[in-house]
PDB file of C-alpha atoms in Angstrom:
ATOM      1  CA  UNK A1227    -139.079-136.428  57.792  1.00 58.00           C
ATOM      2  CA  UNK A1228    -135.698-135.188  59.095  1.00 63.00           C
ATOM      3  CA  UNK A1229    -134.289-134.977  55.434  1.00 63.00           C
ATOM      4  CA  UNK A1230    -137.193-133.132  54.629  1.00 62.00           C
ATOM      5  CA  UNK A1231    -136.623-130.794  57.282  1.00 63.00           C
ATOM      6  CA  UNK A1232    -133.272-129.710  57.135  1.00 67.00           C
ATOM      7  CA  UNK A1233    -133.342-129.259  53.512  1.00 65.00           C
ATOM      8  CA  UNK A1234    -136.006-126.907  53.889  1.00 67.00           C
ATOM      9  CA  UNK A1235    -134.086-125.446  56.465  1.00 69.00           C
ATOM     10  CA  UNK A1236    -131.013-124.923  54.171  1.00 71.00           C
ATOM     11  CA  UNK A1237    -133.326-123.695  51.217  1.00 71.00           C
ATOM     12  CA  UNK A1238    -135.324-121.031  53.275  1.00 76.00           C
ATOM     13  CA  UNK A1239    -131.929-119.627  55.618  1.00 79.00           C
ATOM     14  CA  UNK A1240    -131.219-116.954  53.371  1.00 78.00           C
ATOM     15  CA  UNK A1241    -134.842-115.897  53.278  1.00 79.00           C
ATOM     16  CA  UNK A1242    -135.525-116.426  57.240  1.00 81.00           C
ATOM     17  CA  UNK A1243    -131.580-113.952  57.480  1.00 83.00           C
ATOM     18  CA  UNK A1244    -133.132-111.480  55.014  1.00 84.00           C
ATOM     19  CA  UNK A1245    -136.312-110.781  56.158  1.00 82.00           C
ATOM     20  CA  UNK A1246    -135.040-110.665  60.217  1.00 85.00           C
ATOM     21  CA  UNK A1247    -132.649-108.062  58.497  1.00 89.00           C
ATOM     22  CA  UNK A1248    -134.763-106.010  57.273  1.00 88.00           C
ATOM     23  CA  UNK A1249    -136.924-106.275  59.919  1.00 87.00           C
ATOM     24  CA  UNK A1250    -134.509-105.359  62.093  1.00 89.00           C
ATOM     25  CA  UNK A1251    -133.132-102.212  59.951  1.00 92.00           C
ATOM     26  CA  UNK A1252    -136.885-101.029  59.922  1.00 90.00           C
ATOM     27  CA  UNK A1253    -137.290-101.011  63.074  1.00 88.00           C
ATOM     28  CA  UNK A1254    -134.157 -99.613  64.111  1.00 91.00           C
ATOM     29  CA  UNK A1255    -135.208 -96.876  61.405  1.00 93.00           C
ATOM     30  CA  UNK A1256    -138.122 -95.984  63.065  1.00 91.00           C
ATOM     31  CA  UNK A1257    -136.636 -95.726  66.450  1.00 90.00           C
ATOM     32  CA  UNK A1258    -138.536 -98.783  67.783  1.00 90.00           C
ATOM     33  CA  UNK A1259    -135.012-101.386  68.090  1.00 89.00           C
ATOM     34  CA  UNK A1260    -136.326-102.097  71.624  1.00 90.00           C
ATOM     35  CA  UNK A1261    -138.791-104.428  69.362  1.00 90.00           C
ATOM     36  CA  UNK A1262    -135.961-106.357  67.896  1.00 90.00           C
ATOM     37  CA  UNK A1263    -136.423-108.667  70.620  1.00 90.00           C
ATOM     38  CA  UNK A1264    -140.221-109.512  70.614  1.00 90.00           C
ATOM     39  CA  UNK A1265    -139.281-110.034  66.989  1.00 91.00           C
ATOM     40  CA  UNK A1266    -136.884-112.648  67.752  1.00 90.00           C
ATOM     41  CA  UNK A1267    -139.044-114.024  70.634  1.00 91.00           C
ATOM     42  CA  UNK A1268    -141.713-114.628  67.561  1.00 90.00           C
ATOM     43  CA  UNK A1269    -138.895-116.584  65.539  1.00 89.00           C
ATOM     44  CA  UNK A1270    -138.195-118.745  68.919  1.00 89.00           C
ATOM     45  CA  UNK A1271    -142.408-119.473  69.444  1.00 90.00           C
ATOM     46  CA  UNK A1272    -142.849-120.199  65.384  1.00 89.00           C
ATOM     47  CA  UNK A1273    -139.478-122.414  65.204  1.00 86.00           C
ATOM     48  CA  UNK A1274    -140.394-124.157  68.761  1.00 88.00           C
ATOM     49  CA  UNK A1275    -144.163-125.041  67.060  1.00 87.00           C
ATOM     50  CA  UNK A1276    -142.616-126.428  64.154  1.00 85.00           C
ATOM     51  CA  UNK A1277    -140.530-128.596  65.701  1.00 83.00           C
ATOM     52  CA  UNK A1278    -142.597-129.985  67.953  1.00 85.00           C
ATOM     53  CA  UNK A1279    -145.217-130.743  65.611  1.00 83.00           C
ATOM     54  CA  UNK A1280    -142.434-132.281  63.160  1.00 80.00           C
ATOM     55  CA  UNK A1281    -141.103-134.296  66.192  1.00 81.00           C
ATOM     56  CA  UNK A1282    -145.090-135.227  67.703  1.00 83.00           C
ATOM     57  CA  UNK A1283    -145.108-136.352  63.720  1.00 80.00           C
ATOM     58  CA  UNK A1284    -142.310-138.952  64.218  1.00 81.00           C
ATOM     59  CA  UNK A1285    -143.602-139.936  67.084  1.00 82.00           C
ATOM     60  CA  UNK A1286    -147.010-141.293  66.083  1.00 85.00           C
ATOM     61  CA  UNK A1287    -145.418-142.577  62.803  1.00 81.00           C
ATOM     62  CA  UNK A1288    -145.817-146.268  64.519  1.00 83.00           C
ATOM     63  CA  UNK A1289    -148.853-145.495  66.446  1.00 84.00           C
ATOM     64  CA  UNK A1290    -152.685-147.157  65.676  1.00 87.00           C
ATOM     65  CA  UNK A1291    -155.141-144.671  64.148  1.00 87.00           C
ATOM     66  CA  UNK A1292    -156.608-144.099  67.469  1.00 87.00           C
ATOM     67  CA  UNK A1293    -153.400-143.416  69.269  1.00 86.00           C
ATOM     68  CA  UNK A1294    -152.515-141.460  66.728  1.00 86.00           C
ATOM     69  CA  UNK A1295    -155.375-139.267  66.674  1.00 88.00           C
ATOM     70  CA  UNK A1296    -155.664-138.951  70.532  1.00 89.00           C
ATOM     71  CA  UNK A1297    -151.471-138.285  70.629  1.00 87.00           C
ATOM     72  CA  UNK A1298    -152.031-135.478  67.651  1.00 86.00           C
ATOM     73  CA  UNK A1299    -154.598-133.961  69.210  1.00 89.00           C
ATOM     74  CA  UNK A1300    -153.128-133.436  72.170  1.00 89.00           C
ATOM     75  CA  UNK A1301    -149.737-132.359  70.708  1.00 87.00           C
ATOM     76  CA  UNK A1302    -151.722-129.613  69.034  1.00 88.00           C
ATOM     77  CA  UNK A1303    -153.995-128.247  72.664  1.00 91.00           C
ATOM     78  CA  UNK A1304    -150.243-128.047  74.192  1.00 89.00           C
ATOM     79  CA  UNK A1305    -148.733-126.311  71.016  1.00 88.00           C
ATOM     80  CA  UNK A1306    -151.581-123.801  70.875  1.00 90.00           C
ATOM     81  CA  UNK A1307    -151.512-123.627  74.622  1.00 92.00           C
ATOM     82  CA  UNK A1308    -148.032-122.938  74.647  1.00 90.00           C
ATOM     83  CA  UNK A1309    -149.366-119.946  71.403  1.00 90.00           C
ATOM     84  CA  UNK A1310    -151.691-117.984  73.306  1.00 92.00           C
ATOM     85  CA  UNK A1311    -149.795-118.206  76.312  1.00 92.00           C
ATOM     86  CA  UNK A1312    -146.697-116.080  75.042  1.00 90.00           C
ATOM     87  CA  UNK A1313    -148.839-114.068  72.879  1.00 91.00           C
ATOM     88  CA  UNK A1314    -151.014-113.211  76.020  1.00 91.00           C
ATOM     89  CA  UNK A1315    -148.141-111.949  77.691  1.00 91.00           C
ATOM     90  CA  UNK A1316    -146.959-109.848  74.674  1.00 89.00           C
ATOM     91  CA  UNK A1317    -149.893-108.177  74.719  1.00 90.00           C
ATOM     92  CA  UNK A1318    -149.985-107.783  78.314  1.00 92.00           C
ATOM     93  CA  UNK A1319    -146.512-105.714  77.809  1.00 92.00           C
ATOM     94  CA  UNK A1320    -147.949-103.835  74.937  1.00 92.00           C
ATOM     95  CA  UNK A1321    -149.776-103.989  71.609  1.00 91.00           C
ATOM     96  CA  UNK A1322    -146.634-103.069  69.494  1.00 91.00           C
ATOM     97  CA  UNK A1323    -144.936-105.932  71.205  1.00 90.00           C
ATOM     98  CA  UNK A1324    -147.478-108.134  70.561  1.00 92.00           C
ATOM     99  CA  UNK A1325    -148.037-107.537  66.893  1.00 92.00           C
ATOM    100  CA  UNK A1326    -144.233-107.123  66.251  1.00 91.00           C
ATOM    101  CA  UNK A1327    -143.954-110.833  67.491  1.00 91.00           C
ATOM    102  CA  UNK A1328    -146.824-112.314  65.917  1.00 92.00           C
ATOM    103  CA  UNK A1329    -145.949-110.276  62.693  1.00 91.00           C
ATOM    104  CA  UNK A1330    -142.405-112.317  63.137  1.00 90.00           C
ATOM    105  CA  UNK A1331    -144.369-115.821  63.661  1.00 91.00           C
ATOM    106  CA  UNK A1332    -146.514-115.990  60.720  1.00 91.00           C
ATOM    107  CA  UNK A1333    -143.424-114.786  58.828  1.00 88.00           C
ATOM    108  CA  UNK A1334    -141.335-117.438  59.885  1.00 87.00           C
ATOM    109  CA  UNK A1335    -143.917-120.044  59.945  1.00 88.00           C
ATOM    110  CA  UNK A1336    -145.537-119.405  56.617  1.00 87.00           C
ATOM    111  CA  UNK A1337    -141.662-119.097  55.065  1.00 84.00           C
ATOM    112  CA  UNK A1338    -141.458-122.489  56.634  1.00 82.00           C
ATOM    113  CA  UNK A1339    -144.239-124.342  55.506  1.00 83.00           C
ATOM    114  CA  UNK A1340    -143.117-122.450  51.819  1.00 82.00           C
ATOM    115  CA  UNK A1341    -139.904-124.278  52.405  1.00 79.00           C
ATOM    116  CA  UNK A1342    -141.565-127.705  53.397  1.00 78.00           C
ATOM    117  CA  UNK A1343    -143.653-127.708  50.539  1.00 81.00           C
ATOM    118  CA  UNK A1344    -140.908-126.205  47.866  1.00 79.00           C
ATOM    119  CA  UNK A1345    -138.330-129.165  49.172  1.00 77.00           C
ATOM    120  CA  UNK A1346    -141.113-131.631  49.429  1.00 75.00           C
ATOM    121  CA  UNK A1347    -142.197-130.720  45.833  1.00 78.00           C
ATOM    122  CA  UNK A1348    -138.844-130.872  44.600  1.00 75.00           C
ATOM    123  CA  UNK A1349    -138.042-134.492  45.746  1.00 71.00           C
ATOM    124  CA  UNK A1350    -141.108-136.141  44.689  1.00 69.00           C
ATOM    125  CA  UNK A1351    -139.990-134.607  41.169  1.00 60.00           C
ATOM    126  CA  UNK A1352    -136.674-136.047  41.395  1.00 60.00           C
ATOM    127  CA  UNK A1353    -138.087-139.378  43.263  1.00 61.00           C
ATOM    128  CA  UNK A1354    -141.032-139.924  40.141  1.00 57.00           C
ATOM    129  CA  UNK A1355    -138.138-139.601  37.738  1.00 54.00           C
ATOM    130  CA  UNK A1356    -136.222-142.375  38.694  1.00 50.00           C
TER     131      UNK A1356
END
């Protein structure tokens, strides 16, 4: 699981640098650079969610089915939990805050699972070849 990850994370870098560029340059463009920072707050959240549910993944890797399902479940309450609980405070600040970080999660998250599937895809190619 670690291989996969951090060959995703080398494939999608120069996607996850372009896109916080250009996020950055349009909001600096539109006066609103005081948002570059709920931006990266919504990198932080969606790269904190995906590692804990890649490291709650190892974890129950040895696990019974029951433990498993009981330890997964609960891995994704506190992972949600931890969700709402940021994004209710962005919102609390203000609305653009809160969509300019959630607009930065489900970039970052959905350009990661892109990158999980692309690598995954890509090995199991190389690995049926063999």
């Amino acid at each position: 699981m670690r291989d996969i990850l951090l060959a995703s994370v080398r494939r999608m870098k120069k996607f996850f640098v372009a896109a916080t560029l250009l996020m950055a340059i349009n909001l600096a463009a539109n006066g609103r650079a005081d948002l570059i920072g709920a931006m990266l707050i919504g990198y932080a959240l969606a790269a904190f969610y995906i590692a804990s549910t890649a490291a709650r993944l190892n974890s129950i890797a040895t696990l019974n089915q029951s433990a498993a399902k009981r330890q997964w479940l609960i891995g994704l309450a506190l992972r949600l939990l931890m969700v709402f609980v940021v994004f209710n405070v962005a919102v609390h600040l203000s609305t653009e805050i809160f969509f300019t970080s959630a607009v930065s999660f489900m970039i970052f998250y959905v350009a990661a699972l892109l990158g999980l599937i692309m690598t995954s895809y890509s090995q199991k190619l190389f690995d049926d070849g063999d």
